[in-house]
Coordinates of C-alpha atoms in Angstrom, one line a residue:
Chain A
M1184 CA 0.0 -0.2 0.2
A1185 CA 1.1 3.2 -1.1
L1186 CA 2.3 5.9 2.1
D1187 CA 0.1 8.6 3.1
K1188 CA 2.1 12.1 3.9
N1189 CA 2.8 10.8 7.8
G1190 CA 4.5 7.6 6.3
I1191 CA 6.7 9.7 3.9
A1192 CA 7.6 12.0 6.7
K1193 CA 8.1 8.9 9.0
R1194 CA 10.7 7.4 6.6
I1195 CA 12.7 10.6 5.9
A1196 CA 13.0 10.9 9.7
Q1197 CA 15.5 8.2 9.4
E1198 CA 17.4 10.4 7.2
V1199 CA 18.2 12.7 9.9
K1200 CA 21.0 12.1 11.9
D1201 CA 22.6 12.8 15.2
G1202 CA 24.0 16.2 15.6
Y1203 CA 22.1 17.4 12.5
F1204 CA 20.9 21.2 11.9
V1205 CA 17.8 20.8 9.6
N1206 CA 15.6 22.9 7.5
L1207 CA 12.0 21.8 6.9
G1208 CA 9.9 23.2 4.5
I1209 CA 6.1 23.8 4.5
G1210 CA 3.9 20.6 3.9
I1211 CA 5.1 17.2 4.6
P1212 CA 8.5 18.3 5.5
T1213 CA 7.0 19.7 8.7
L1214 CA 5.6 16.5 9.5
V1215 CA 9.0 14.8 9.9
A1216 CA 9.7 16.7 13.3
N1217 CA 7.1 14.2 14.8
F1218 CA 9.0 11.1 13.8
V1219 CA 12.7 12.0 14.6
R1220 CA 14.1 9.4 17.2
E1221 CA 14.4 10.7 20.6
D1222 CA 17.8 9.4 21.6
I1223 CA 19.5 11.9 19.0
S1224 CA 20.1 15.6 19.1
V1225 CA 18.7 17.6 16.3
E1226 CA 18.2 21.0 15.7
F1227 CA 15.3 22.5 13.6
Q1228 CA 16.1 26.0 11.9
S1229 CA 13.4 28.3 10.1
E1230 CA 14.5 30.6 7.9
N1231 CA 12.8 33.5 9.5
G1232 CA 15.3 33.6 12.0
V1233 CA 15.3 30.9 14.8
L1234 CA 17.4 27.7 15.6
G1235 CA 16.2 25.4 18.0
M1236 CA 12.3 25.1 17.3
G1237 CA 10.1 23.3 19.4
P1238 CA 6.7 22.0 19.0
F1239 CA 3.8 24.4 18.5
P1240 CA 2.4 26.5 21.6
F1241 CA -0.6 25.1 24.5
E1242 CA -3.6 27.1 23.7
G1243 CA -3.2 30.2 24.9
E1244 CA 1.0 30.4 25.4
E1245 CA 1.0 32.0 21.8
D1246 CA 3.6 35.0 21.4
A1247 CA 3.2 37.1 18.1
D1248 CA 6.8 37.4 18.1
L1249 CA 7.8 33.9 17.8
I1250 CA 6.8 32.2 15.1
N1251 CA 8.0 29.7 11.7
A1252 CA 8.6 30.3 7.9
G1253 CA 5.2 29.1 7.7
K1254 CA 4.0 32.0 9.9
Q1255 CA 2.7 29.4 12.7
T1256 CA 3.1 30.2 16.4
I1257 CA 6.2 28.2 17.5
T1258 CA 7.9 27.6 20.8
T1259 CA 11.9 27.2 21.2
L1260 CA 14.0 24.3 23.2
D1261 CA 16.9 24.8 25.4
G1262 CA 19.7 26.2 23.4
A1263 CA 17.6 27.9 21.0
S1264 CA 18.8 31.4 19.2
F1265 CA 17.5 34.2 17.4
F1266 CA 19.2 35.8 14.5
D1267 CA 18.3 38.3 11.7
S1268 CA 17.3 37.1 8.1
A1269 CA 21.1 37.9 6.3
T1270 CA 22.5 35.7 9.5
S1271 CA 19.9 32.9 8.7
F1272 CA 20.6 32.7 5.1
S1273 CA 24.8 32.8 6.2
M1274 CA 23.6 29.6 8.0
I1275 CA 21.8 28.2 4.7
R1276 CA 24.2 29.5 2.1
G1277 CA 27.3 28.7 4.2
Q1278 CA 26.3 25.2 4.5
H1279 CA 26.1 25.4 8.1
V1280 CA 22.6 23.5 7.8
D1281 CA 23.1 19.7 7.4
L1282 CA 20.1 18.8 5.7
T1283 CA 17.4 20.4 3.8
I1284 CA 13.5 18.7 3.7
L1285 CA 11.4 20.7 1.0
G1286 CA 8.3 19.5 -1.0
A1287 CA 8.3 19.8 -4.9
M1288 CA 5.6 19.9 -7.8
E1289 CA 8.6 18.1 -10.4
V1290 CA 11.8 16.9 -10.1
A1291 CA 13.9 15.6 -13.2
E1292 CA 16.3 12.9 -13.5
N1293 CA 19.4 15.5 -13.6
G1294 CA 18.4 16.7 -10.1
D1295 CA 16.7 19.9 -11.0
I1296 CA 13.5 21.1 -9.0
A1297 CA 10.6 23.2 -9.9
N1298 CA 8.5 24.2 -6.9
W1299 CA 7.7 27.8 -7.2
K1300 CA 5.5 28.9 -10.0
I1301 CA 3.0 27.5 -12.3
P1302 CA 2.5 29.7 -15.6
G1303 CA -1.0 31.0 -15.9
K1304 CA -1.8 30.6 -12.0
L1305 CA -1.3 33.1 -9.6
V1306 CA 2.1 33.4 -8.5
K1307 CA 3.1 33.9 -4.4
G1308 CA 6.7 33.6 -4.6
M1309 CA 9.8 31.6 -3.6
G1310 CA 10.2 32.4 -0.4
G1311 CA 13.6 30.8 0.7
A1312 CA 13.1 27.9 -1.6
M1313 CA 15.9 28.8 -4.4
D1314 CA 18.2 29.8 -1.7
L1315 CA 17.9 26.7 0.2
V1316 CA 18.3 24.4 -2.9
A1317 CA 21.0 26.5 -4.6
S1318 CA 22.9 26.0 -1.5
A1319 CA 22.4 22.8 0.6
E1320 CA 24.5 19.7 0.4
N1321 CA 22.0 17.5 1.2
I1322 CA 18.3 18.0 0.0
I1323 CA 15.8 15.4 0.5
V1324 CA 12.4 16.1 -1.6
A1325 CA 9.1 15.0 0.1
M1326 CA 6.3 14.6 -2.4
M1327 CA 3.4 12.4 -3.8
H1328 CA 5.1 10.2 -6.9
T1329 CA 2.2 11.6 -8.8
N1330 CA -0.2 14.7 -9.2
K1331 CA -3.4 14.9 -8.8
R1332 CA -4.0 14.4 -12.5
G1333 CA -2.0 10.7 -12.1
E1334 CA 0.8 12.3 -14.0
S1335 CA 4.4 11.8 -12.7
K1336 CA 6.5 14.2 -10.9
L1337 CA 9.7 12.4 -11.7
L1338 CA 10.7 13.5 -14.9
K1339 CA 13.4 13.5 -17.8
R1340 CA 13.0 17.3 -17.7
C1341 CA 10.9 19.8 -15.4
S1342 CA 8.2 21.3 -17.5
L1343 CA 7.6 23.9 -14.9
P1344 CA 9.9 27.0 -14.1
L1345 CA 12.8 25.9 -12.0
T1346 CA 13.8 26.8 -8.6
G1347 CA 17.1 25.4 -9.0
V1348 CA 19.7 23.1 -11.4
G1349 CA 21.1 19.8 -10.5
C1350 CA 20.6 20.0 -6.6
V1351 CA 18.1 17.1 -5.3
K1352 CA 20.2 14.1 -3.9
K1353 CA 17.2 12.1 -2.6
I1354 CA 13.5 11.7 -3.2
V1355 CA 10.9 10.2 -0.9
T1356 CA 7.4 9.3 -2.2
N1357 CA 4.0 7.6 -1.2
L1358 CA 5.9 4.9 -3.3
A1359 CA 9.5 4.6 -2.9
V1360 CA 12.8 6.2 -2.1
L1361 CA 15.3 7.3 -5.0
E1362 CA 18.7 8.7 -5.2
V1363 CA 19.4 11.2 -8.0
T1364 CA 22.3 9.6 -9.9
E1365 CA 24.2 10.8 -13.0
T1366 CA 22.5 8.4 -15.0
G1367 CA 18.8 8.8 -13.8
F1368 CA 16.5 8.4 -10.6
K1369 CA 18.2 5.2 -8.8
L1370 CA 15.9 2.9 -6.9
L1371 CA 16.6 2.1 -3.5
E1372 CA 13.4 1.0 -1.6
R1373 CA 9.7 0.8 -2.4
A1374 CA 7.1 1.2 0.1
P1375 CA 4.8 -1.6 1.3
G1376 CA 2.9 -3.6 -1.2
V1377 CA 4.1 -1.7 -4.1
S1378 CA 5.8 -3.3 -7.0
V1379 CA 8.8 -2.1 -9.1
E1380 CA 6.6 -2.3 -12.0
D1381 CA 3.9 0.4 -10.1
I1382 CA 7.1 2.8 -9.6
Q1383 CA 8.4 2.4 -12.9
N1384 CA 4.3 3.5 -14.5
A1385 CA 4.4 6.3 -12.0
T1386 CA 8.1 7.6 -13.3
E1387 CA 8.2 9.3 -16.4
G1388 CA 12.3 9.9 -15.9
H1389 CA 14.7 7.2 -16.2
L1390 CA 14.4 4.8 -13.6
I1391 CA 17.3 2.4 -12.4
V1392 CA 16.5 -0.7 -10.8
E1393 CA 19.4 -3.0 -9.7
G1394 CA 19.0 -6.3 -8.1
D1395 CA 16.1 -6.7 -5.7
I1396 CA 14.7 -3.8 -4.2
P1397 CA 14.1 -4.0 -0.6
L1398 CA 11.0 -2.6 0.9
M1399 CA 10.9 0.4 3.4
K1400 CA 11.4 -0.2 7.0
I1401 CA 8.8 2.1 8.7
Chain B
M120 CA 25.3 61.3 23.0
I121 CA 23.5 62.3 19.8
N122 CA 19.7 62.0 20.7
K123 CA 17.5 60.7 17.8
K124 CA 14.4 60.8 19.3
V125 CA 11.6 62.1 17.6
S126 CA 7.9 62.7 18.6
G127 CA 6.2 60.1 16.6
P128 CA 5.7 58.5 12.9
K129 CA 4.5 61.8 11.5
E130 CA 7.8 63.6 12.4
A131 CA 10.1 60.4 11.6
L132 CA 8.6 60.2 8.3
Q133 CA 9.3 63.8 7.2
G134 CA 10.7 63.9 3.9
L135 CA 8.9 61.0 2.7
K136 CA 7.3 61.8 -0.8
D137 CA 5.7 60.2 -3.8
G138 CA 7.9 58.0 -5.7
M139 CA 10.2 57.0 -3.3
T140 CA 11.7 53.7 -2.3
L141 CA 11.0 52.3 1.4
M142 CA 12.5 49.1 2.8
V143 CA 9.9 48.1 5.5
G144 CA 11.1 45.3 7.9
G145 CA 9.0 42.3 8.9
F146 CA 8.4 38.8 8.1
G147 CA 4.4 38.3 7.2
L148 CA 2.9 40.8 10.2
C149 CA 5.7 39.6 12.5
G150 CA 8.0 42.5 13.1
I151 CA 6.3 45.4 11.0
P152 CA 6.1 49.4 12.0
E153 CA 2.5 49.1 12.9
N154 CA 2.4 52.9 13.5
A155 CA 4.7 53.9 10.9
I156 CA 2.8 52.1 8.1
Q157 CA -0.6 53.7 9.7
E158 CA 0.8 56.9 9.4
M159 CA 1.9 56.6 5.7
V160 CA -1.9 55.7 4.9
E161 CA -2.7 58.8 6.3
M162 CA -0.1 60.9 4.9
G163 CA -1.1 59.5 1.6
V164 CA 1.8 59.3 -0.2
S165 CA 1.8 57.3 -3.6
G166 CA 3.8 55.6 -6.4
L167 CA 6.0 54.1 -3.6
T168 CA 8.4 51.2 -4.2
C169 CA 8.2 49.1 -0.9
I170 CA 11.1 46.1 -0.4
S171 CA 9.6 43.9 2.0
N172 CA 9.8 40.2 2.4
N173 CA 6.1 39.8 2.4
A174 CA 2.9 42.4 1.6
G175 CA 0.7 42.0 4.7
V176 CA -2.8 40.8 4.4
D177 CA -5.8 42.8 3.3
D178 CA -6.6 44.7 6.2
F179 CA -3.1 45.0 8.0
G180 CA 0.9 45.7 7.3
L181 CA 1.3 46.8 3.9
G182 CA -1.9 45.5 2.9
L183 CA -3.2 48.8 4.3
L184 CA -1.1 51.1 1.6
L185 CA -2.2 48.2 -1.1
D186 CA -5.7 49.0 -0.6
K187 CA -5.3 52.8 -1.1
K188 CA -3.0 51.9 -4.3
Q189 CA -0.1 53.6 -2.7
I190 CA 2.1 51.4 -3.8
K191 CA 3.6 51.3 -7.3
T192 CA 6.1 48.3 -7.2
M193 CA 6.6 45.6 -4.5
I194 CA 9.8 43.8 -4.3
S195 CA 9.3 40.7 -2.1
S196 CA 10.0 36.8 -1.7
Y197 CA 6.4 35.9 -1.1
V198 CA 3.4 37.8 -1.4
G199 CA 0.3 34.9 -1.0
E200 CA -1.8 36.0 1.4
N201 CA -3.5 39.0 0.1
A202 CA -6.6 39.1 -2.4
E203 CA -6.3 42.6 -2.9
F204 CA -2.3 42.3 -4.0
E205 CA -3.4 39.5 -6.0
R206 CA -6.0 41.5 -8.0
Q207 CA -3.7 44.3 -8.8
M208 CA -1.0 42.4 -9.4
L209 CA -3.1 40.3 -12.4
S210 CA -4.7 43.5 -13.6
G211 CA -1.0 45.1 -14.1
E212 CA -1.7 48.4 -11.6
L213 CA 1.0 46.5 -9.4
E214 CA 4.6 45.6 -10.5
V215 CA 5.8 42.7 -8.4
I216 CA 9.5 41.7 -8.3
L217 CA 10.3 38.7 -6.8
T218 CA 13.4 37.7 -5.3
P219 CA 14.7 34.7 -3.4
Q220 CA 14.4 35.7 0.3
G221 CA 18.5 35.1 1.2
T222 CA 19.3 37.4 -1.6
L223 CA 16.7 40.1 -0.5
A224 CA 18.3 39.9 3.1
E225 CA 21.8 40.4 1.6
K226 CA 20.8 42.8 -0.8
C227 CA 19.6 45.2 2.2
R228 CA 23.0 44.1 4.1
A229 CA 24.8 44.9 1.2
A230 CA 23.3 48.5 1.2
Q231 CA 23.9 48.7 4.8
A232 CA 27.6 47.6 4.5
G233 CA 28.6 49.8 1.3
I234 CA 29.0 46.5 -0.7
P235 CA 27.5 47.4 -4.1
A236 CA 27.0 43.8 -5.1
F237 CA 27.9 40.0 -4.4
Y238 CA 27.6 36.9 -5.7
T239 CA 25.2 34.1 -4.7
P240 CA 24.1 30.6 -6.0
A241 CA 20.5 31.4 -5.2
G242 CA 18.5 31.4 -8.3
Y243 CA 21.3 30.8 -10.9
G244 CA 19.5 28.4 -14.0
T245 CA 16.3 29.9 -13.0
E246 CA 14.3 33.0 -14.4
V247 CA 16.0 34.9 -11.5
A248 CA 19.1 34.9 -13.2
E249 CA 17.8 36.5 -16.3
G250 CA 19.8 39.5 -17.3
K251 CA 22.4 39.4 -14.3
E252 CA 26.1 38.4 -14.5
S253 CA 26.8 34.8 -13.6
R254 CA 30.3 33.6 -12.7
E255 CA 32.0 30.3 -11.6
F256 CA 33.9 30.3 -8.4
N257 CA 35.4 27.0 -7.4
G258 CA 33.6 24.8 -10.0
K259 CA 30.1 26.2 -9.1
M260 CA 27.9 28.7 -10.5
Y261 CA 26.7 32.2 -9.0
L262 CA 24.8 35.1 -9.8
M263 CA 25.7 38.6 -9.3
E264 CA 23.2 40.5 -7.2
E265 CA 23.4 44.3 -6.7
A266 CA 22.6 46.0 -3.1
Y267 CA 19.5 47.9 -2.8
K268 CA 19.2 51.6 -2.9
A269 CA 16.4 53.0 -0.7
D270 CA 15.3 56.8 0.2
F271 CA 14.0 55.4 3.5
A272 CA 14.3 52.2 5.8
I273 CA 11.3 51.7 8.2
V274 CA 12.5 49.4 10.9
K275 CA 10.5 48.1 14.1
A276 CA 12.2 47.1 17.3
W277 CA 11.3 45.7 20.8
K278 CA 13.2 48.0 23.0
G279 CA 15.6 51.3 22.0
D280 CA 17.2 54.3 23.6
E281 CA 17.7 57.6 22.5
A282 CA 20.7 57.2 21.2
G283 CA 18.9 54.8 18.4
N284 CA 20.3 51.2 19.6
L285 CA 18.0 48.6 18.9
I286 CA 17.0 45.3 21.0
F287 CA 14.4 42.9 18.9
K288 CA 12.5 40.0 20.7
G289 CA 12.0 36.7 18.9
T290 CA 11.4 36.1 15.4
A291 CA 10.5 39.7 15.4
R292 CA 13.8 40.7 14.3
N293 CA 14.0 39.0 11.0
F294 CA 14.6 41.6 8.2
N295 CA 14.7 44.7 10.7
P296 CA 18.5 44.8 11.4
C297 CA 19.4 44.5 7.9
M298 CA 17.5 46.9 6.7
A299 CA 18.6 49.6 9.3
G300 CA 21.3 51.7 7.8
A301 CA 20.6 50.7 4.9
G302 CA 18.3 53.5 3.5
K303 CA 19.2 57.3 3.6
I304 CA 17.2 57.8 6.5
T305 CA 16.6 54.9 8.9
V306 CA 13.1 55.0 11.3
A307 CA 13.0 53.3 14.0
E308 CA 9.7 52.4 15.8
V309 CA 10.0 50.9 19.1
E310 CA 7.8 49.1 21.7
E311 CA 9.5 50.9 24.3
L312 CA 12.0 53.7 24.0
V313 CA 14.3 54.5 26.9
P314 CA 16.9 57.2 27.8
A315 CA 20.5 56.4 26.8
G316 CA 22.4 54.5 29.2
T317 CA 19.5 52.6 30.4
L318 CA 20.2 49.7 27.8
D319 CA 23.3 47.1 28.6
P320 CA 25.5 48.0 25.7
N321 CA 26.5 44.4 25.3
Q322 CA 23.0 43.6 24.4
I323 CA 22.7 45.7 21.7
H324 CA 21.6 44.2 18.5
T325 CA 21.5 47.3 16.4
P326 CA 24.0 49.8 17.0
G327 CA 22.8 53.6 17.0
I328 CA 25.0 54.6 14.4
F329 CA 22.4 53.0 11.6
V330 CA 19.1 54.9 13.0
Q331 CA 18.6 58.6 12.6
R332 CA 15.1 59.1 13.7
I333 CA 13.6 56.7 16.8
Y334 CA 10.0 56.8 18.4
Q335 CA 7.8 54.6 21.2
G336 CA 4.6 53.3 19.0
E337 CA 1.4 54.6 20.4
K338 CA -0.3 50.9 19.9
F339 CA 0.9 47.5 18.8
E340 CA -1.7 45.2 17.7
K341 CA 0.9 42.2 16.8
R342 CA -1.6 40.3 14.7
I343 CA -1.0 36.6 14.4
E344 CA -1.4 35.2 11.0
Q345 CA -1.2 31.3 11.4
L346 CA -2.2 31.0 15.0
T347 CA -0.9 27.4 15.6
T348 CA -1.8 25.5 18.9
R349 CA -1.8 21.8 20.5
K350 CA -3.7 20.5 23.0
R351 CA -2.5 19.7 26.6
D352 CA -2.2 16.1 27.1

């Protein structure tokens, strides 16, 4: 059975290692924080200027001066810090943040990503996404394998305006875990109950299948 | 001590004219100079170019200036929360220049620091790169981005003193310290204005040299855009 959004987040949480500073995008990536192992030390950065982000506040304890990049009210954990936007992007551009997890509309087999603009539809802006994808060493995309019309989001070439070029390293979808390699999408794991054929059918870009493909351990 | 204190937003914004370029601090509705924005609505200045990460919501923040059609050009990274903004953008009344958030912050900081341009990887290979110089450093491609030029920078802080020193609170800091000193005149709106000597110099976030005019705002609504809480177990 294909994963739901929480399932994708749960699988990505396994990529978060002890000592990592992590930036989470809006949507599925935000859910990842709920599934990170409790016996490791991880700090979440939000690009509006906080490191050491905690859970949402209890009702009545919200502070208008304390939000995340999605403009939601948050809390901080011990060891947290606040900083200005230029410093925040120094952490990102300077590769001090170890892992960036974000959503996408399309990913191409060469690692290009499109996630900010659909021509003809209202454009809201790229926010910090272009800075994040151009800078991070380690980018994981969290998304559904196909769009609402059932079309593949893993393509030979992106059709939408790009957010960044050749930057995505790993993709976790409702069907599979894939690595972006020089020759295409290498299939690493499949979701429970999902066959290699199912993944092949949902992938427009070049899919590399070598040997037996293990199931995700969730 | 050089005293920067003025009576309020009216005096602080003297010299602000139609067609000028402003930097306005804040991320969403967090850390915005609420009183100065209200004053600009009352002044009726128009044809403004606003450099601000977001454009407020329909009835608050920079949305108030958009509603009165006082803004000609908006330079932001994300503008999704405002219906009147969408209408003006789609009808072509409003020019919108979308800029990656880190680039926007650095273009302010560069202006503050007297650096005319810098290279960043953000936007390389995308439509943001159109018309810009690109260059390779250590095997990676970068875009040249120029510092902003602004007539006024309007920032909001938690505490300030008469010398113009500023302390911010929480994530209301955001773009404010990057914009302070990045315009020809920097106006600081603070929640609490204290005499010089009251704030510990060790704790100052923005030194007073970057601020020309400072006042205590009369009223702060501090609206929350996305109230998100959890239940107690």
